[in-house]
mmCIF file of C-alpha atoms in Angstrom:
data_model
loop_
_atom_site.group_PDB
_atom_site.id
_atom_site.type_symbol
_atom_site.label_atom_id
_atom_site.label_comp_id
_atom_site.label_asym_id
_atom_site.label_seq_id
_atom_site.Cartn_x
_atom_site.Cartn_y
_atom_site.Cartn_z
ATOM 1 C CA MET F 1 -6.242 60.481 -51.015
ATOM 2 C CA GLU F 2 -5.840 61.502 -47.389
ATOM 3 C CA PHE F 3 -8.444 61.039 -44.640
ATOM 4 C CA PRO F 4 -9.064 63.638 -42.023
ATOM 5 C CA GLU F 5 -7.041 63.089 -38.882
ATOM 6 C CA GLU F 6 -10.227 62.590 -36.826
ATOM 7 C CA ILE F 7 -11.341 59.624 -39.023
ATOM 8 C CA THR F 8 -7.894 57.970 -38.837
ATOM 9 C CA LYS F 9 -7.871 58.164 -35.030
ATOM 10 C CA GLU F 10 -11.398 56.789 -34.928
ATOM 11 C CA LYS F 11 -10.412 53.759 -37.040
ATOM 12 C CA LEU F 12 -7.360 53.131 -34.868
ATOM 13 C CA SER F 13 -9.532 53.353 -31.792
ATOM 14 C CA ILE F 14 -12.012 50.847 -33.235
ATOM 15 C CA GLY F 15 -9.152 48.501 -34.233
ATOM 16 C CA CYS F 16 -7.583 48.622 -30.786
ATOM 17 C CA GLY F 17 -10.933 48.113 -29.127
ATOM 18 C CA LYS F 18 -11.614 45.041 -31.250
ATOM 19 C CA LYS F 19 -8.174 43.644 -30.420
ATOM 20 C CA TYR F 20 -8.724 44.074 -26.679
ATOM 21 C CA PHE F 21 -12.189 42.576 -26.990
ATOM 22 C CA ASN F 22 -10.755 39.472 -28.692
ATOM 23 C CA LEU F 23 -8.123 39.132 -25.964
ATOM 24 C CA LEU F 24 -10.819 39.479 -23.321
ATOM 25 C CA LEU F 25 -12.926 36.868 -25.103
ATOM 26 C CA ILE F 26 -9.988 34.439 -25.154
ATOM 27 C CA PHE F 27 -9.307 35.082 -21.474
ATOM 28 C CA VAL F 28 -12.952 34.558 -20.486
ATOM 29 C CA SER F 29 -13.158 31.374 -22.590
ATOM 30 C CA LEU F 30 -9.989 30.020 -20.997
ATOM 31 C CA LEU F 31 -11.192 30.910 -17.522
ATOM 32 C CA PHE F 32 -14.557 29.276 -18.199
ATOM 33 C CA SER F 33 -12.809 26.118 -19.457
ATOM 34 C CA LEU F 34 -10.643 25.951 -16.332
ATOM 35 C CA ILE F 35 -13.687 26.387 -14.101
ATOM 36 C CA LEU F 36 -15.511 23.630 -15.998
ATOM 37 C CA PHE F 37 -12.494 21.317 -15.615
ATOM 38 C CA GLU F 38 -12.328 22.134 -11.896
ATOM 39 C CA PHE F 39 -15.993 21.122 -11.556
ATOM 40 C CA TYR F 40 -15.347 17.959 -13.587
ATOM 41 C CA LEU F 41 -12.478 16.927 -11.277
ATOM 42 C CA ARG F 42 -14.740 17.484 -8.290
ATOM 43 C CA ILE F 43 -17.554 15.450 -9.837
ATOM 44 C CA ILE F 44 -15.264 12.441 -10.428
ATOM 45 C CA LYS F 45 -13.855 12.952 -6.892
ATOM 46 C CA TYR F 46 -10.261 13.368 -8.043
ATOM 47 C CA PRO F 47 -7.818 11.927 -6.972
ATOM 48 C CA TYR F 48 -10.115 9.087 -5.871
ATOM 49 C CA GLN F 49 -11.751 8.653 -9.278
ATOM 50 C CA GLY F 50 -12.865 5.084 -9.940
ATOM 51 C CA CYS F 51 -12.739 4.093 -6.265
ATOM 52 C CA GLU F 52 -15.828 2.324 -4.973
ATOM 53 C CA GLU F 53 -14.592 3.017 -1.460
ATOM 54 C CA VAL F 54 -11.827 5.187 -0.030
ATOM 55 C CA GLN F 55 -10.256 3.678 3.066
ATOM 56 C CA LEU F 56 -8.002 5.275 5.630
ATOM 57 C CA ALA F 57 -4.479 3.872 5.543
ATOM 58 C CA SER F 58 -3.596 2.265 8.871
ATOM 59 C CA GLU F 59 -0.934 4.905 9.520
ATOM 60 C CA SER F 60 -3.726 7.475 9.188
ATOM 61 C CA TRP F 61 -6.244 6.171 11.682
ATOM 62 C CA LEU F 62 -3.445 5.133 14.039
ATOM 63 C CA GLY F 63 -1.760 8.467 13.540
ATOM 64 C CA GLU F 64 -2.010 12.175 12.951
ATOM 65 C CA PHE F 65 -0.554 14.817 10.671
ATOM 66 C CA ASN F 66 3.060 15.699 11.397
ATOM 67 C CA LYS F 67 4.458 18.895 9.874
ATOM 68 C CA ALA F 68 7.969 17.386 9.659
ATOM 69 C CA THR F 69 7.337 13.840 8.403
ATOM 70 C CA GLY F 70 3.791 14.005 7.012
ATOM 71 C CA TRP F 71 2.383 11.653 9.628
ATOM 72 C CA SER F 72 3.261 10.050 12.947
ATOM 73 C CA TYR F 73 1.450 7.906 15.484
ATOM 74 C CA LYS F 74 -0.946 9.224 18.100
ATOM 75 C CA LYS F 75 0.615 9.804 21.494
ATOM 76 C CA SER F 76 -0.284 7.636 24.516
ATOM 77 C CA PHE F 77 -2.610 5.513 22.390
ATOM 78 C CA SER F 78 -3.408 1.787 22.157
ATOM 79 C CA TYR F 79 -5.183 -0.302 19.530
ATOM 80 C CA TYR F 80 -6.451 -3.863 19.988
ATOM 81 C CA GLU F 81 -7.282 -5.919 16.899
ATOM 82 C CA ASP F 82 -10.788 -7.416 17.056
ATOM 83 C CA ASN F 83 -9.778 -11.083 16.987
ATOM 84 C CA GLY F 84 -6.909 -10.570 19.423
ATOM 85 C CA LYS F 85 -4.251 -11.453 16.848
ATOM 86 C CA PHE F 86 -2.175 -8.349 17.603
ATOM 87 C CA GLU F 87 -2.161 -5.047 19.464
ATOM 88 C CA TYR F 88 -0.353 -1.746 19.103
ATOM 89 C CA HIS F 89 0.759 0.542 21.934
ATOM 90 C CA PHE F 90 2.305 4.005 21.593
ATOM 91 C CA ASP F 91 4.045 6.070 24.251
ATOM 92 C CA LYS F 92 3.994 9.811 24.972
ATOM 93 C CA ASN F 93 6.121 10.463 21.853
ATOM 94 C CA GLY F 94 4.081 8.234 19.533
ATOM 95 C CA ILE F 95 6.770 5.513 19.614
ATOM 96 C CA ARG F 96 5.591 1.921 19.378
ATOM 97 C CA VAL F 97 6.213 0.195 22.725
ATOM 98 C CA GLU F 98 5.616 -3.193 24.303
ATOM 99 C CA SER F 99 2.623 -2.339 26.499
ATOM 100 C CA GLU F 100 0.441 0.483 27.792
ATOM 101 C CA ASN F 101 2.256 3.088 29.896
ATOM 102 C CA TYR F 102 5.618 1.552 28.973
ATOM 103 C CA GLU F 103 8.619 3.839 29.469
ATOM 104 C CA ILE F 104 12.020 3.465 27.831
ATOM 105 C CA ASN F 105 14.676 2.219 30.258
ATOM 106 C CA HIS F 106 17.713 4.449 29.840
ATOM 107 C CA ASP F 107 19.766 2.326 32.249
ATOM 108 C CA LYS F 108 20.143 -0.247 29.467
ATOM 109 C CA LYS F 109 21.990 -0.060 26.146
ATOM 110 C CA ILE F 110 19.463 1.305 23.683
ATOM 111 C CA ILE F 111 19.031 0.038 20.128
ATOM 112 C CA ALA F 112 16.747 2.254 18.030
ATOM 113 C CA PHE F 113 15.245 0.692 14.895
ATOM 114 C CA ILE F 114 14.066 3.033 12.140
ATOM 115 C CA GLY F 115 12.174 2.215 8.953
ATOM 116 C CA ASP F 116 8.665 1.563 7.672
ATOM 117 C CA SER F 117 5.959 -1.052 8.288
ATOM 118 C CA VAL F 118 8.479 -3.901 7.969
ATOM 119 C CA THR F 119 10.341 -2.488 10.977
ATOM 120 C CA PHE F 120 7.133 -1.456 12.750
ATOM 121 C CA GLY F 121 5.738 -4.985 12.526
ATOM 122 C CA GLU F 122 2.589 -4.860 10.379
ATOM 123 C CA GLU F 123 -0.155 -6.927 12.090
ATOM 124 C CA LEU F 124 2.278 -8.240 14.696
ATOM 125 C CA SER F 125 2.338 -7.753 18.437
ATOM 126 C CA PHE F 126 5.484 -6.075 19.691
ATOM 127 C CA LYS F 127 7.155 -9.285 20.873
ATOM 128 C CA ASP F 128 6.802 -10.837 17.387
ATOM 129 C CA THR F 129 8.563 -8.014 15.514
ATOM 130 C CA PHE F 130 12.145 -8.628 14.438
ATOM 131 C CA PRO F 131 13.489 -5.671 16.501
ATOM 132 C CA ALA F 132 12.004 -7.262 19.637
ATOM 133 C CA LYS F 133 13.355 -10.689 18.671
ATOM 134 C CA ILE F 134 16.834 -9.221 18.123
ATOM 135 C CA GLY F 135 16.527 -7.809 21.635
ATOM 136 C CA GLU F 136 15.653 -11.253 22.998
ATOM 137 C CA LEU F 137 18.747 -12.774 21.382
ATOM 138 C CA LEU F 138 21.038 -10.031 22.680
ATOM 139 C CA GLY F 139 19.753 -10.274 26.243
ATOM 140 C CA GLU F 140 18.198 -8.158 28.975
ATOM 141 C CA GLU F 141 20.961 -5.551 29.024
ATOM 142 C CA PHE F 142 19.498 -4.084 25.814
ATOM 143 C CA GLU F 143 16.437 -1.870 25.413
ATOM 144 C CA ILE F 144 14.662 -1.982 22.039
ATOM 145 C CA VAL F 145 13.100 1.227 20.703
ATOM 146 C CA ASN F 146 10.955 0.714 17.599
ATOM 147 C CA LEU F 147 10.752 3.943 15.580
ATOM 148 C CA GLY F 148 9.285 2.228 12.521
ATOM 149 C CA VAL F 149 6.309 4.039 10.965
ATOM 150 C CA GLN F 150 4.067 2.523 8.312
ATOM 151 C CA GLY F 151 4.528 4.049 4.868
ATOM 152 C CA PHE F 152 7.764 5.874 5.662
ATOM 153 C CA GLY F 153 10.570 6.387 3.177
ATOM 154 C CA THR F 154 14.220 6.961 4.034
ATOM 155 C CA SER F 155 13.887 10.734 4.373
ATOM 156 C CA GLN F 156 10.976 10.442 6.806
ATOM 157 C CA SER F 157 12.915 7.931 8.909
ATOM 158 C CA MET F 158 15.856 10.346 8.989
ATOM 159 C CA ILE F 159 13.694 13.274 10.127
ATOM 160 C CA HIS F 160 11.877 11.094 12.677
ATOM 161 C CA LEU F 161 15.190 9.982 14.173
ATOM 162 C CA LYS F 162 16.564 13.530 14.152
ATOM 163 C CA ASN F 163 13.546 14.771 16.125
ATOM 164 C CA LEU F 164 13.838 12.063 18.799
ATOM 165 C CA ILE F 165 17.514 11.114 19.016
ATOM 166 C CA SER F 166 18.392 13.546 21.811
ATOM 167 C CA GLU F 167 15.588 12.167 23.986
ATOM 168 C CA ILE F 168 16.131 8.486 23.185
ATOM 169 C CA ARG F 169 19.949 8.681 23.383
ATOM 170 C CA PRO F 170 20.568 5.402 21.513
ATOM 171 C CA ASP F 171 23.825 3.450 21.569
ATOM 172 C CA PHE F 172 22.966 1.775 18.257
ATOM 173 C CA VAL F 173 20.645 2.667 15.374
ATOM 174 C CA VAL F 174 19.463 0.070 12.835
ATOM 175 C CA TYR F 175 17.783 1.238 9.628
ATOM 176 C CA THR F 176 15.809 -1.305 7.583
ATOM 177 C CA PHE F 177 15.915 -0.478 3.881
ATOM 178 C CA ILE F 178 13.570 -1.830 1.225
ATOM 179 C CA PRO F 179 13.973 -1.018 -2.506
ATOM 180 C CA ASP F 180 10.653 0.853 -2.608
ATOM 181 C CA HIS F 181 12.151 3.523 -0.351
ATOM 182 C CA ILE F 182 13.852 4.886 -3.466
ATOM 183 C CA ASN F 183 10.423 5.537 -5.010
ATOM 184 C CA ARG F 184 9.025 6.934 -1.772
ATOM 185 C CA ASP F 185 11.903 9.358 -1.318
ATOM 186 C CA ILE F 186 11.117 11.198 -4.564
ATOM 187 C CA ASN F 187 7.332 11.115 -4.114
ATOM 188 C CA TYR F 188 5.337 13.981 -2.574
ATOM 189 C CA ASP F 189 1.789 12.605 -2.636
ATOM 190 C CA ARG F 190 1.386 8.866 -1.967
ATOM 191 C CA ARG F 191 -2.064 8.839 -3.570
ATOM 192 C CA ILE F 192 -0.380 8.961 -6.981
ATOM 193 C CA HIS F 193 0.827 5.382 -6.473
ATOM 194 C CA VAL F 194 -1.481 3.982 -3.771
ATOM 195 C CA LYS F 195 -5.026 4.292 -5.057
ATOM 196 C CA CYS F 196 -8.209 4.453 -2.997
ATOM 197 C CA LEU F 197 -6.385 5.053 0.292
ATOM 198 C CA ASP F 198 -6.490 8.264 2.279
ATOM 199 C CA PHE F 199 -3.554 9.582 4.294
ATOM 200 C CA ASN F 200 -2.999 12.393 6.778
ATOM 201 C CA GLY F 201 -0.805 14.510 4.553
ATOM 202 C CA THR F 202 1.858 14.807 1.899
ATOM 203 C CA LYS F 203 5.539 14.065 2.442
ATOM 204 C CA PRO F 204 8.866 15.851 2.677
ATOM 205 C CA VAL F 205 10.867 15.728 -0.553
ATOM 206 C CA PHE F 206 14.617 16.151 -0.945
ATOM 207 C CA ARG F 207 16.825 16.790 -3.964
ATOM 208 C CA ILE F 208 20.557 17.009 -4.484
ATOM 209 C CA VAL F 209 21.278 20.642 -5.373
ATOM 210 C CA ASP F 210 24.867 21.698 -6.133
ATOM 211 C CA GLY F 211 26.083 18.472 -4.560
ATOM 212 C CA GLN F 212 24.137 19.051 -1.322
ATOM 213 C CA LEU F 213 20.999 17.335 -0.041
ATOM 214 C CA LYS F 214 18.255 19.964 0.277
ATOM 215 C CA GLN F 215 14.606 19.743 1.238
ATOM 216 C CA ILE F 216 12.489 21.264 -1.521
ATOM 217 C CA ARG F 217 8.972 20.439 -0.303
ATOM 218 C CA LYS F 218 7.418 20.213 3.140
ATOM 219 C CA PRO F 219 4.402 18.135 4.199
ATOM 220 C CA LYS F 220 0.942 19.664 3.957
ATOM 221 C CA LEU F 221 -2.466 18.601 5.196
ATOM 222 C CA TYR F 222 -4.565 17.100 2.412
ATOM 223 C CA LYS F 223 -7.408 19.507 3.094
ATOM 224 C CA THR F 224 -4.971 22.243 2.029
ATOM 225 C CA VAL F 225 -3.589 20.372 -0.980
ATOM 226 C CA ASP F 226 -7.064 19.324 -2.164
ATOM 227 C CA ARG F 227 -8.619 22.780 -1.968
ATOM 228 C CA PHE F 228 -8.255 23.366 -5.708
ATOM 229 C CA LYS F 229 -8.516 20.164 -7.729
ATOM 230 C CA LEU F 230 -7.095 21.687 -10.906
ATOM 231 C CA ALA F 231 -3.918 22.782 -9.110
ATOM 232 C CA LEU F 232 -3.656 19.299 -7.574
ATOM 233 C CA PHE F 233 -4.124 17.664 -10.983
ATOM 234 C CA LEU F 234 -1.407 19.790 -12.608
ATOM 235 C CA ASP F 235 0.952 19.183 -9.692
ATOM 236 C CA ASP F 236 0.355 15.432 -9.954
ATOM 237 C CA ILE F 237 1.263 15.506 -13.653
ATOM 238 C CA TYR F 238 4.470 17.361 -12.790
ATOM 239 C CA GLN F 239 5.270 14.902 -9.990
ATOM 240 C CA ILE F 240 4.777 11.848 -12.195
ATOM 241 C CA SER F 241 6.977 13.334 -14.912
ATOM 242 C CA LYS F 242 9.674 14.341 -12.424
ATOM 243 C CA GLU F 243 9.669 10.957 -10.678
ATOM 244 C CA ARG F 244 10.013 9.126 -13.996
ATOM 245 C CA GLU F 245 12.893 11.396 -14.997
ATOM 246 C CA GLN F 246 14.726 10.820 -11.704
ATOM 247 C CA ILE F 247 14.307 7.051 -11.827
ATOM 248 C CA GLU F 248 15.505 6.802 -15.433
ATOM 249 C CA SER F 249 18.522 9.049 -14.804
ATOM 250 C CA GLY F 250 19.552 7.246 -11.611
ATOM 251 C CA ASP F 251 19.100 10.416 -9.536
ATOM 252 C CA ALA F 252 16.502 8.684 -7.346
ATOM 253 C CA GLU F 253 19.066 6.141 -6.135
ATOM 254 C CA LYS F 254 21.578 8.929 -5.512
ATOM 255 C CA ILE F 255 19.068 10.823 -3.360
ATOM 256 C CA THR F 256 18.316 7.797 -1.185
ATOM 257 C CA LYS F 257 22.010 7.010 -0.861
ATOM 258 C CA GLU F 258 22.743 10.567 0.284
ATOM 259 C CA ILE F 259 19.885 10.449 2.811
ATOM 260 C CA ILE F 260 21.374 7.249 4.249
ATOM 261 C CA ASN F 261 24.745 9.003 4.449
ATOM 262 C CA GLN F 262 22.992 11.752 6.426
ATOM 263 C CA ILE F 263 21.490 9.135 8.759
ATOM 264 C CA SER F 264 24.948 7.670 9.330
ATOM 265 C CA GLU F 265 26.392 11.111 10.077
ATOM 266 C CA LEU F 266 23.506 11.953 12.437
ATOM 267 C CA VAL F 267 23.944 8.699 14.355
ATOM 268 C CA ARG F 268 27.708 9.015 14.702
ATOM 269 C CA ASN F 269 27.547 12.679 15.689
ATOM 270 C CA ASN F 270 25.321 11.588 18.580
ATOM 271 C CA GLY F 271 27.826 9.006 19.804
ATOM 272 C CA ALA F 272 25.996 5.944 18.468
ATOM 273 C CA GLN F 273 26.806 3.224 15.922
ATOM 274 C CA ASP F 274 24.820 2.687 12.727
ATOM 275 C CA TYR F 275 23.793 -0.680 11.246
ATOM 276 C CA TYR F 276 21.516 -1.655 8.380
ATOM 277 C CA ILE F 277 19.163 -4.380 7.192
ATOM 278 C CA TYR F 278 18.385 -4.747 3.485
ATOM 279 C CA TYR F 279 15.018 -6.493 3.126
ATOM 280 C CA ASP F 280 13.135 -7.647 0.028
ATOM 281 C CA ASN F 281 10.975 -10.608 -1.006
ATOM 282 C CA VAL F 282 12.815 -11.528 -4.211
ATOM 283 C CA TYR F 283 13.392 -15.036 -5.527
ATOM 284 C CA ASP F 284 16.346 -14.124 -7.757
ATOM 285 C CA THR F 285 19.620 -15.452 -6.337
ATOM 286 C CA SER F 286 21.708 -14.423 -9.340
ATOM 287 C CA ILE F 287 24.858 -12.405 -8.686
ATOM 288 C CA TYR F 288 23.536 -10.016 -11.331
ATOM 289 C CA SER F 289 20.253 -9.318 -9.520
ATOM 290 C CA TYR F 290 19.097 -5.750 -8.911
ATOM 291 C CA ASN F 291 19.241 -6.252 -5.153
ATOM 292 C CA ASP F 292 22.863 -7.372 -5.278
ATOM 293 C CA TYR F 293 23.714 -4.261 -7.271
ATOM 294 C CA LEU F 294 21.666 -1.979 -5.034
ATOM 295 C CA VAL F 295 23.025 -3.198 -1.700
ATOM 296 C CA LYS F 296 26.573 -2.570 -2.928
ATOM 297 C CA TYR F 297 25.708 0.852 -4.338
ATOM 298 C CA ILE F 298 23.630 2.160 -1.426
ATOM 299 C CA PHE F 299 25.796 0.764 1.362
ATOM 300 C CA ASP F 300 29.301 1.396 0.121
ATOM 301 C CA GLY F 301 32.394 2.489 2.032
ATOM 302 C CA ASP F 302 32.470 1.672 5.730
ATOM 303 C CA LYS F 303 28.735 0.834 5.681
ATOM 304 C CA GLU F 304 29.457 -2.237 3.536
ATOM 305 C CA ASP F 305 30.442 -4.240 6.623
ATOM 306 C CA LYS F 306 27.459 -2.963 8.620
ATOM 307 C CA VAL F 307 24.602 -4.225 6.461
ATOM 308 C CA PHE F 308 22.749 -7.533 6.785
ATOM 309 C CA ASN F 309 21.396 -8.497 3.361
ATOM 310 C CA PHE F 310 18.130 -10.402 3.798
ATOM 311 C CA THR F 311 16.861 -10.585 0.229
ATOM 312 C CA ASN F 312 17.013 -14.196 -0.925
ATOM 313 C CA TRP F 313 14.973 -15.795 1.841
ATOM 314 C CA ALA F 314 11.915 -16.059 -0.434
ATOM 315 C CA ILE F 315 13.501 -18.942 -2.357
ATOM 316 C CA ASP F 316 12.822 -21.030 0.755
ATOM 317 C CA SER F 317 9.181 -19.994 0.694
ATOM 318 C CA GLN F 318 8.965 -20.867 -2.999
ATOM 319 C CA THR F 319 10.613 -24.303 -2.808
ATOM 320 C CA LYS F 320 9.192 -25.477 0.523
ATOM 321 C CA GLY F 321 5.858 -23.698 0.423
ATOM 322 C CA LYS F 322 6.420 -22.005 3.766
ATOM 323 C CA LYS F 323 4.090 -19.205 4.823
ATOM 324 C CA TYR F 324 6.090 -16.109 5.697
ATOM 325 C CA TYR F 325 3.577 -13.253 5.380
ATOM 326 C CA VAL F 326 1.174 -11.773 7.911
ATOM 327 C CA ASN F 327 -1.985 -12.636 5.938
ATOM 328 C CA ASP F 328 -3.148 -14.274 2.715
ATOM 329 C CA GLU F 329 -3.492 -10.953 0.882
ATOM 330 C CA ASP F 330 -0.038 -9.729 1.908
ATOM 331 C CA ASP F 331 3.061 -10.593 -0.093
ATOM 332 C CA TYR F 332 5.652 -8.495 1.694
ATOM 333 C CA HIS F 333 5.335 -8.010 5.460
ATOM 334 C CA PRO F 334 7.086 -10.703 7.532
ATOM 335 C CA ASN F 335 5.073 -12.745 10.005
ATOM 336 C CA ALA F 336 6.429 -13.867 13.392
ATOM 337 C CA SER F 337 8.268 -16.810 11.823
ATOM 338 C CA LEU F 338 10.089 -14.709 9.244
ATOM 339 C CA SER F 339 10.761 -11.993 11.821
ATOM 340 C CA ALA F 340 12.581 -14.628 13.861
ATOM 341 C CA GLU F 341 14.676 -15.529 10.789
ATOM 342 C CA ILE F 342 15.620 -11.882 10.240
ATOM 343 C CA ALA F 343 16.561 -11.534 13.900
ATOM 344 C CA LYS F 344 18.649 -14.704 13.871
ATOM 345 C CA GLY F 345 20.533 -13.658 10.742
ATOM 346 C CA PHE F 346 21.241 -10.163 12.080
ATOM 347 C CA PHE F 347 22.304 -11.537 15.468
ATOM 348 C CA ASN F 348 24.653 -14.116 13.958
ATOM 349 C CA LYS F 349 26.361 -11.478 11.816
ATOM 350 C CA PHE F 350 26.694 -8.677 14.355
ATOM 351 C CA LYS F 351 26.475 -10.208 17.848
ATOM 352 C CA ASP F 352 30.160 -9.549 18.520
ATOM 353 C CA HIS F 353 29.635 -5.861 17.649
ATOM 354 C CA PHE F 354 26.841 -5.506 20.197
ATOM 355 C CA LEU F 355 28.108 -7.810 22.935
ATOM 356 C CA ASP F 356 31.721 -6.619 22.865
#
């Protein structure tokens, strides 16, 4: 039995209409679910969920957003701690200096120190930091420039140095490495790992692509990143997965190593000499320790003789009960006493290189 052509077309039209309606229904349902999840993330204040209080990281209230490094210190700015324990001063370029209105003396040999809060001198006055103490041991013919910035990884230190090296014109550059820099170098948003702290922005991220170090992400202000919570949530999931993959494969170590190679090349191309400090608070003195492996892997080749390995000092703290940290809640940042030990060890190993 055959149906009239008009009836057949009508049935096809109804079938197609129903199909499109179902697709539209699925789309609307999905869109509604995404909107609900966006509202849910906002209600729980993602990514600060579970935080009774969100505090500004010190590098945030001391600093400002920097489109190259993510953050840097305020220019021509001073901070005095309430109880007078320490003070911070920053020059016209946001570089930590000894006192207000201090200007770098280019008539002296300049040693630029790059790194994070360990180099910067967390909760220490300038004179108590190990860069300043190294300067004291070397003598008045040397000018110390402290380019350390709290929270920095290796890539940020490299970019920071690159932006300032032509103005500073250093004769020597010393980079202080800590093992956590490997994690920082593959991380885009610090809030994934440091909960309940607010920062000025995200970070630059590098990857090795076709054997070359390439920047794949640039820093952004958090007000831009946080505009859509769902997009932030999905990006965080991707970041966590990617970071885990890179750590397990060993790619994270390779990235940091290549960044350090770039630092070395940058320094030497500008007529300076590069040196390194490897710092950690470990107690393990075994020849099979991770730090012993890492210092040999990261600083191989001609850098092997330019690194001061300061990783087993904590055994002294453990056996003798010495206090080496800046406060009772801190288990990493060296106080003035430990800073002096770092300076003495570095000076004893490399004094002939600097005083030649």
